[in-house]
Amino acid sequence: MYRAPRGTQDILPQEQPYWRYIEARAKALCQLYGYERIDTPIFEEAGLFVRSIGSGTDIVEKEMYTFPDRSGDSMTLRPEGTAPVCRVYLEHGMGSRPQPVRLYYVSPIFRYDRPQKGRYRQHHQFGVEALGEADPLLDAEVMEMAWRFFTDLGISDFSILLNSIGCPQCRPAYLEKLKDYYSRLAPRLCPDCRRRLEQNPLRLLDCKQASCLPLGEDAPRSAEHLCSECTSHFQRLRSYLDALGLPYRLDHRLVRGLDYYTRTVFEVQPSEEGAQSALGGGGRYDGLIQELGGRPTPGVGFAAGIERAVLALKHLGTPVPPLPRPQVCLAYLGDGLEAARLASALRQKGIPVLMATGSRSLRAQLRQASALGMSYTIILGEKELASQTVVLRDMAQGTQREIPLADIATALASL
Ligand code: HAM
């Protein structure tokens, strides 16, 4: 028997209400803030992601699904949504539109991760990106969207962690200080961190290994080593957040796992669970579009993991609205021609009908209608056919009445 590949899941009909609910909330939120939908291909040239996410990151080193296509070009299943949106911005000349360009997406994301609860090889993200504007007001807008997204879903037990990791002007000097600090502790670092010391020193700060965790506490803090522009950006962002009454916590160890970030980085962390289970994350990436060959163009965004939002809703026992489905079943005897015609005519009038099928007894068809939770069953037996009537059965009451065939649509509509 084939099974879904490890780390992937089928979204079964009974799961769909969660997904549709979350997606509907995401769309409504984006409408509220003026973000337009964008859909990009599931795969892109591998280089787009290597260039944006950074060759020393876990995603690029260990997690990308990269394959040569039949003409030998190297393709990658989308491991995140920001780089494709920046590619779109450049490819479609969006720099000439009024700035910032505000876009959102809901897409599958692929990472060859070690599967566990809330961590999958195919997951889905709802993400927003605002391109072409450096004003910290926009960082605050995106953070408020992240906050409102989870709050509106009824998930309120989370914190927003915030940090600033500077820019290409101030970061090199900070990284030197960080390397100095950790070099002295090198013998106590895990093997991964010893490698990071050379390749990606910022990531030393968020190592989750028990041996490395305490070492980060006294490490130099990026937010204390910012240039004057980054300092002012961070201060203004914080004053906007305060003005909006948006709760956040400064976390000097928050650095994020993608190399494109500049200045603002933030994460939405559930209060009770471990650090691996961020509900969402984002930040500013002012160098990314230039890195991809465009003119210097700032950007800021965030993405939320939909599977994690579903898990949180289930954990909280939050009810989600059911999806619309037929409340009327049509049971019949005989060859079914008249029944098929009636079902078709009702649907033509916009009345959803579930057709009983097969040559079951009427009793079996009624049992099925009841098992499916139908409110009404239309019964079209031989006697009814002869008299051009139907029987309409109220499933909950167990009562039924005869109605002329020509009046059934009106009768159902009035129910
Ligand atoms: P990220 O933090 O890598 O950021 O992913 C965003 C969210 O996707 C995470 O907070 C988490 O909820 C979810 N997620 C990530 N990996 C998995 C996984 N393996 N299984 C289930 N859920 C997962 C980004 O991808 C950035 N592109 C976000 C961004 C947008 N930054 C600026 N704009």
Coordinates of C-alpha atoms and ligand atoms in Angstrom, one line a residue:
M1 CA 0.0 0.0 0.0
Y2 CA 1.3 3.4 -0.9
R3 CA 1.2 6.0 1.9
A4 CA 1.6 9.8 1.8
P5 CA 5.4 10.6 1.7
R6 CA 7.0 11.0 5.2
G7 CA 6.4 14.5 6.6
T8 CA 3.4 15.2 4.3
Q9 CA -0.3 15.0 5.2
D10 CA -3.6 14.6 3.4
I11 CA -6.1 17.3 4.3
L12 CA -9.2 15.1 4.6
P13 CA -12.7 16.5 4.2
Q14 CA -13.2 16.7 8.0
E15 CA -10.0 18.8 8.2
Q16 CA -11.1 21.2 5.5
P17 CA -13.3 23.5 7.7
Y18 CA -10.1 24.5 9.6
W19 CA -8.2 25.2 6.4
R20 CA -11.0 27.1 4.7
Y21 CA -11.6 29.1 7.9
I22 CA -8.0 30.1 8.3
E23 CA -7.7 31.0 4.6
A24 CA -10.9 33.1 4.7
R25 CA -9.5 35.0 7.8
A26 CA -6.2 35.5 6.0
K27 CA -8.0 36.9 2.9
A28 CA -10.2 39.2 5.0
L29 CA -7.2 40.5 6.9
C30 CA -5.3 41.3 3.7
Q31 CA -8.3 43.1 2.3
L32 CA -8.4 45.1 5.5
Y33 CA -4.8 46.2 5.0
G34 CA -4.8 46.5 1.2
Y35 CA -2.7 43.5 0.3
E36 CA -3.3 41.8 -3.1
R37 CA -3.1 38.1 -3.8
I38 CA -0.1 36.7 -5.7
D39 CA 0.4 33.1 -6.8
T40 CA 3.8 31.9 -7.9
P41 CA 4.9 28.6 -9.4
I42 CA 5.6 25.7 -7.0
F43 CA 9.1 25.4 -8.3
E44 CA 11.7 28.0 -9.3
E45 CA 15.3 28.0 -10.5
A46 CA 17.4 26.7 -7.6
G47 CA 19.6 29.7 -7.8
L48 CA 16.8 32.1 -6.7
F49 CA 16.7 30.4 -3.3
V50 CA 20.4 29.8 -2.9
R51 CA 21.0 33.5 -3.6
S52 CA 18.3 34.8 -1.3
I53 CA 18.2 32.4 1.7
G54 CA 22.0 32.1 1.7
S55 CA 24.3 29.2 1.0
G56 CA 25.3 28.7 4.6
T57 CA 21.7 28.2 6.0
D58 CA 20.1 25.0 7.0
I59 CA 17.4 25.4 4.4
V60 CA 19.8 25.6 1.5
E61 CA 22.4 23.2 2.9
K62 CA 20.0 20.4 4.1
E63 CA 16.4 21.1 3.4
M64 CA 15.8 22.0 -0.3
Y65 CA 14.1 19.7 -2.7
T66 CA 16.3 20.4 -5.7
F67 CA 16.3 18.3 -8.9
P68 CA 17.5 18.6 -12.4
D69 CA 14.6 18.9 -14.8
R70 CA 14.6 17.0 -18.1
S71 CA 16.7 19.7 -19.8
G72 CA 19.2 19.6 -17.0
D73 CA 18.2 22.9 -15.3
S74 CA 18.3 22.9 -11.6
M75 CA 14.9 23.5 -10.0
T76 CA 13.8 23.7 -6.4
L77 CA 10.4 23.2 -4.8
R78 CA 9.6 26.5 -3.1
P79 CA 11.2 26.3 0.4
E80 CA 9.8 29.8 1.4
G81 CA 7.7 32.5 -0.2
T82 CA 9.6 35.7 0.0
A83 CA 12.2 35.2 -2.7
P84 CA 9.6 34.2 -5.4
V85 CA 7.6 37.4 -4.5
C86 CA 10.8 39.5 -5.0
R87 CA 11.4 37.7 -8.3
V88 CA 7.9 38.7 -9.4
Y89 CA 8.4 42.3 -8.3
L90 CA 11.5 42.5 -10.6
E91 CA 10.2 40.4 -13.5
H92 CA 6.9 42.3 -13.7
G93 CA 8.4 45.8 -13.3
M94 CA 6.5 46.4 -10.1
G95 CA 9.0 49.1 -9.2
S96 CA 7.1 51.4 -11.4
R97 CA 3.8 51.0 -9.5
P98 CA 3.0 53.2 -6.5
Q99 CA 5.2 52.0 -3.6
P100 CA 5.0 50.0 -1.5
V101 CA 3.6 47.1 -3.4
R102 CA 1.6 45.0 -0.9
L103 CA 1.2 41.3 -1.7
Y104 CA 0.0 38.1 0.0
Y105 CA 0.1 34.4 -0.7
V106 CA -1.2 31.1 0.7
S107 CA 1.1 28.4 -0.7
P108 CA 2.6 25.0 -0.1
I109 CA 6.2 25.1 1.1
F110 CA 8.7 22.2 0.9
R111 CA 11.6 21.6 3.3
Y112 CA 13.3 18.3 3.9
D113 CA 13.0 18.7 7.7
R114 CA 13.0 16.0 10.4
P115 CA 9.2 15.4 10.7
Q116 CA 7.6 15.8 14.1
K117 CA 4.4 17.4 15.4
G118 CA 4.0 20.7 13.7
R119 CA 7.1 20.2 11.5
Y120 CA 6.5 18.7 8.0
R121 CA 8.2 18.3 4.7
Q122 CA 5.3 19.9 3.0
H123 CA 3.7 22.6 4.9
H124 CA 1.6 25.7 4.0
Q125 CA 2.3 29.4 4.7
F126 CA 0.1 32.4 4.7
G127 CA 2.6 35.2 4.0
V128 CA 2.5 39.0 3.3
E129 CA 5.2 41.1 1.7
A130 CA 5.4 44.9 1.4
L131 CA 8.0 46.0 -1.2
G132 CA 9.5 49.3 -2.0
E133 CA 9.3 51.2 1.3
A134 CA 11.8 51.4 4.2
D135 CA 9.6 53.3 6.7
P136 CA 9.4 51.4 10.0
L137 CA 5.7 52.2 9.9
L138 CA 5.5 49.3 7.5
D139 CA 7.3 47.0 9.8
A140 CA 4.8 47.9 12.4
E141 CA 1.9 47.3 9.9
V142 CA 3.2 43.8 9.1
M143 CA 3.7 43.0 12.8
E144 CA 0.3 44.2 13.6
M145 CA -1.1 42.0 10.8
A146 CA 0.7 39.0 12.3
W147 CA -0.7 39.8 15.7
R148 CA -4.2 40.4 14.4
F149 CA -4.2 37.2 12.3
F150 CA -3.6 34.9 15.3
T151 CA -5.8 37.0 17.6
D152 CA -8.7 37.0 15.2
L153 CA -8.4 33.3 14.9
G154 CA -8.9 33.1 18.6
I155 CA -5.3 32.2 19.3
S156 CA -4.2 34.7 21.9
D157 CA -1.7 32.8 24.0
F158 CA 1.4 33.9 22.1
S159 CA 4.2 36.4 22.3
I160 CA 5.8 38.5 19.6
L161 CA 9.6 38.4 19.9
L162 CA 11.5 41.3 18.3
N163 CA 15.1 42.1 17.5
S164 CA 17.1 44.2 15.2
I165 CA 20.1 42.6 13.5
G166 CA 21.4 45.7 11.7
C167 CA 22.5 46.2 8.1
P168 CA 25.6 45.6 6.0
Q169 CA 27.1 48.8 7.5
C170 CA 26.9 47.9 11.1
R171 CA 26.6 44.1 11.1
P172 CA 30.2 43.2 10.1
A173 CA 31.7 44.9 13.2
Y174 CA 29.0 43.3 15.4
L175 CA 29.8 39.8 13.9
E176 CA 33.5 40.3 14.8
K177 CA 32.5 40.9 18.4
L178 CA 30.2 37.9 18.4
K179 CA 33.0 35.7 16.9
D180 CA 35.5 37.0 19.5
Y181 CA 33.0 36.1 22.3
Y182 CA 32.2 32.6 21.0
S183 CA 35.8 31.8 20.0
R184 CA 36.8 32.0 23.6
L185 CA 34.0 29.5 24.3
A186 CA 34.8 27.3 21.3
P187 CA 35.6 24.1 23.3
R188 CA 32.1 24.2 24.9
L189 CA 30.2 24.6 21.6
C190 CA 28.4 21.8 19.8
P191 CA 29.9 20.7 16.5
D192 CA 27.3 22.6 14.5
C193 CA 28.2 25.8 16.3
R194 CA 31.9 25.3 15.8
R195 CA 31.1 25.3 12.1
R196 CA 28.8 28.3 12.4
L197 CA 31.6 30.2 14.1
E198 CA 33.2 30.5 10.6
Q199 CA 30.2 30.3 8.3
N200 CA 27.2 32.0 10.0
P201 CA 28.1 33.4 13.4
L202 CA 24.7 35.0 13.9
R203 CA 23.1 31.5 14.1
L204 CA 25.2 30.7 17.1
L205 CA 22.8 32.8 19.1
D206 CA 19.7 30.6 18.4
C207 CA 21.3 27.2 18.8
K208 CA 18.9 25.0 20.8
Q209 CA 21.5 22.5 22.1
A210 CA 21.5 22.3 25.9
S211 CA 25.3 22.9 25.9
C212 CA 25.1 26.1 23.8
L213 CA 22.0 27.6 25.2
P214 CA 23.5 29.2 28.4
L215 CA 26.4 30.6 26.4
G216 CA 24.2 32.9 24.4
E217 CA 22.9 34.8 27.4
D218 CA 26.0 37.0 27.8
A219 CA 26.8 37.2 24.1
P220 CA 27.1 40.7 22.6
R221 CA 23.7 42.0 21.5
S222 CA 23.1 43.1 17.9
A223 CA 20.6 45.8 19.0
E224 CA 23.3 47.4 21.1
H225 CA 25.7 47.6 18.1
L226 CA 23.6 49.2 15.5
C227 CA 24.6 52.1 13.2
S228 CA 22.7 55.4 13.8
E229 CA 20.2 54.7 10.9
C230 CA 19.4 51.2 12.2
T231 CA 19.1 52.6 15.8
S232 CA 16.7 55.2 14.7
H233 CA 14.7 52.7 12.6
F234 CA 14.4 50.4 15.6
Q235 CA 13.4 53.2 17.9
R236 CA 10.8 54.4 15.5
L237 CA 9.4 50.9 15.0
R238 CA 9.2 50.5 18.8
S239 CA 7.4 53.8 19.2
Y240 CA 4.9 52.8 16.5
L241 CA 4.3 49.4 18.2
D242 CA 3.7 51.2 21.5
A243 CA 1.3 53.6 19.8
L244 CA -0.6 50.7 18.4
G245 CA -0.6 49.0 21.8
L246 CA 1.0 46.0 20.2
P247 CA 2.6 43.8 22.8
Y248 CA 6.1 42.4 22.1
R249 CA 9.2 41.2 23.9
L250 CA 12.8 42.1 22.9
D251 CA 14.8 38.9 22.4
H252 CA 18.5 39.6 21.6
R253 CA 18.9 35.9 20.5
L254 CA 16.3 36.1 17.8
V255 CA 18.2 36.0 14.5
R256 CA 16.0 33.8 12.1
G257 CA 17.1 31.1 9.8
L258 CA 17.3 33.0 6.5
D259 CA 20.2 35.2 5.6
Y260 CA 18.3 37.9 3.8
Y261 CA 17.1 39.8 6.9
T262 CA 18.2 43.3 7.8
R263 CA 17.2 45.4 10.8
T264 CA 13.8 44.1 12.0
V265 CA 13.3 40.4 12.8
F266 CA 10.3 39.0 14.7
E267 CA 8.7 35.8 15.6
V268 CA 5.3 34.7 16.9
Q269 CA 5.9 32.2 19.6
P270 CA 3.2 30.2 21.4
S271 CA 3.5 30.8 25.1
E272 CA 3.6 27.2 26.3
E273 CA 5.6 25.3 23.7
G274 CA 9.3 25.0 22.8
A275 CA 11.3 27.3 20.7
Q276 CA 11.0 25.1 17.6
S277 CA 7.3 25.8 17.2
A278 CA 7.0 29.4 16.0
L279 CA 3.6 30.1 14.7
G280 CA 5.0 32.7 12.4
G281 CA 8.0 34.8 11.6
G282 CA 9.2 37.6 9.5
G283 CA 11.2 40.8 9.2
R284 CA 12.8 43.3 6.9
Y285 CA 15.0 42.4 3.9
D286 CA 16.3 45.6 2.4
G287 CA 19.1 44.0 0.4
L288 CA 17.2 41.1 -1.1
I289 CA 15.9 42.7 -4.3
Q290 CA 19.3 44.1 -5.1
E291 CA 20.9 40.7 -4.4
L292 CA 18.5 39.4 -7.1
G293 CA 19.7 41.9 -9.6
G294 CA 17.3 44.8 -9.0
R295 CA 17.8 48.4 -7.9
P296 CA 18.2 48.8 -4.1
T297 CA 14.6 48.2 -2.9
P298 CA 13.6 47.7 0.7
G299 CA 11.0 45.1 1.8
V300 CA 9.3 43.7 4.9
G301 CA 7.0 40.7 5.5
F302 CA 6.0 37.8 7.5
A303 CA 4.6 34.3 7.1
A304 CA 2.5 32.1 9.3
G305 CA 2.5 28.3 9.2
I306 CA -1.1 27.1 8.6
E307 CA -0.6 23.6 10.0
R308 CA 0.6 25.1 13.2
A309 CA -2.4 27.4 13.3
V310 CA -4.7 24.4 12.8
L311 CA -3.0 22.6 15.6
A312 CA -3.4 25.6 17.9
L313 CA -7.1 25.9 17.0
K314 CA -7.6 22.2 17.8
H315 CA -5.6 22.4 21.0
L316 CA -7.8 25.3 22.1
G317 CA -11.0 23.5 21.1
T318 CA -12.0 26.5 19.0
P319 CA -15.1 25.7 16.9
V320 CA -14.8 26.6 13.3
P321 CA -17.7 27.2 11.0
P322 CA -18.8 24.0 9.1
L323 CA -18.6 24.1 5.3
P324 CA -21.8 24.3 3.4
R325 CA -23.1 20.9 2.2
P326 CA -26.4 19.5 1.0
Q327 CA -29.1 19.2 3.6
V328 CA -31.5 17.4 1.2
C329 CA -31.1 13.8 0.1
L330 CA -33.1 12.3 -2.8
A331 CA -34.1 8.7 -2.3
Y332 CA -35.9 6.8 -5.1
L333 CA -37.1 3.5 -6.4
G334 CA -37.1 2.4 -10.0
D335 CA -34.7 3.2 -12.8
G336 CA -33.8 6.6 -11.3
L337 CA -34.4 8.6 -14.5
E338 CA -37.1 10.8 -13.0
A339 CA -35.0 11.1 -9.8
A340 CA -31.9 12.2 -11.8
R341 CA -34.1 14.8 -13.6
L342 CA -35.5 16.1 -10.3
A343 CA -32.1 16.4 -8.7
S344 CA -30.8 18.2 -11.7
A345 CA -33.7 20.6 -11.8
L346 CA -33.3 21.4 -8.1
R347 CA -29.6 22.1 -8.5
Q348 CA -30.4 24.3 -11.5
K349 CA -32.4 26.4 -9.0
G350 CA -29.4 26.5 -6.6
I351 CA -30.7 23.9 -4.1
P352 CA -28.0 21.5 -3.1
V353 CA -29.1 17.9 -3.3
L354 CA -27.3 14.7 -2.5
M355 CA -28.5 11.9 -4.7
A356 CA -28.9 8.4 -3.2
T357 CA -27.4 5.9 -5.6
G358 CA -27.5 2.2 -6.3
S359 CA -30.4 -0.1 -6.0
R360 CA -30.7 0.0 -2.2
S361 CA -34.0 -0.5 -0.5
L362 CA -35.8 2.7 0.5
R363 CA -35.1 1.9 4.2
A364 CA -31.4 1.6 3.4
Q365 CA -31.4 4.9 1.6
L366 CA -33.1 6.6 4.5
R367 CA -30.6 5.1 6.9
Q368 CA -27.8 6.5 4.8
A369 CA -29.5 10.0 4.7
S370 CA -29.7 9.9 8.4
A371 CA -26.1 8.8 8.8
L372 CA -25.0 11.7 6.6
G373 CA -26.9 14.1 8.9
M374 CA -29.4 15.2 6.2
S375 CA -32.2 17.4 7.4
Y376 CA -34.7 16.3 4.7
T377 CA -35.1 13.4 2.3
I378 CA -37.2 13.6 -0.8
I379 CA -38.7 10.2 -1.6
L380 CA -39.6 9.4 -5.1
G381 CA -41.1 5.9 -5.2
E382 CA -43.2 4.2 -7.8
K383 CA -46.5 5.4 -6.3
E384 CA -45.2 9.0 -6.3
L385 CA -44.0 8.7 -9.9
A386 CA -47.4 7.6 -11.0
S387 CA -49.1 10.5 -9.2
Q388 CA -46.4 13.1 -10.0
T389 CA -45.8 13.8 -6.3
V390 CA -42.9 13.3 -3.9
V391 CA -42.8 12.6 -0.2
L392 CA -40.7 15.1 1.8
R393 CA -39.4 13.6 5.0
D394 CA -38.2 15.7 7.9
M395 CA -35.4 13.5 9.2
A396 CA -35.2 14.9 12.7
Q397 CA -39.0 14.8 13.4
G398 CA -39.6 11.6 11.5
T399 CA -42.6 13.2 9.9
Q400 CA -43.4 13.3 6.2
R401 CA -45.9 14.9 3.8
E402 CA -46.8 14.6 0.2
I403 CA -46.1 17.5 -2.2
P404 CA -46.8 17.8 -5.9
L405 CA -43.6 17.3 -7.9
A406 CA -44.0 20.8 -9.4
D407 CA -44.0 22.4 -6.0
I408 CA -41.0 20.7 -4.3
A409 CA -38.4 23.4 -5.2
T410 CA -40.6 26.1 -3.7
A411 CA -41.3 23.9 -0.6
L412 CA -37.6 23.3 -0.1
A413 CA -36.7 27.0 -0.6
S414 CA -39.2 28.0 2.1
L415 CA -37.5 25.6 4.5
Ligands
HAM1 P1 10.0 30.8 8.4 O1 10.2 31.3 9.8 O2 11.1 29.9 7.9 O3 10.0 32.2 7.5 O4 8.6 30.2 8.2 C1 7.4 30.8 8.5 C2 6.5 29.9 9.4 O5 6.2 28.7 8.6 C3 7.1 29.4 10.7 O6 7.0 30.4 11.7 C4 6.3 28.2 10.9 O7 5.0 28.6 11.5 C5 6.0 27.7 9.5 N1 7.0 26.6 9.2 C6 8.3 26.7 8.9 N2 8.8 25.5 8.6 C7 7.8 24.6 8.9 C8 7.7 23.1 8.8 N3 8.8 22.4 8.4 N4 6.6 22.5 9.1 C9 5.5 23.3 9.5 N5 5.5 24.6 9.5 C10 6.7 25.3 9.3 C11 9.9 32.2 6.2 O8 9.7 31.3 5.5 C12 10.0 33.7 5.7 N6 9.8 33.6 4.2 C13 8.9 34.5 6.3 C14 9.0 35.9 5.8 C15 8.1 36.5 4.9 N7 9.9 36.8 6.1 C16 9.6 37.9 5.4 N8 8.6 37.8 4.7

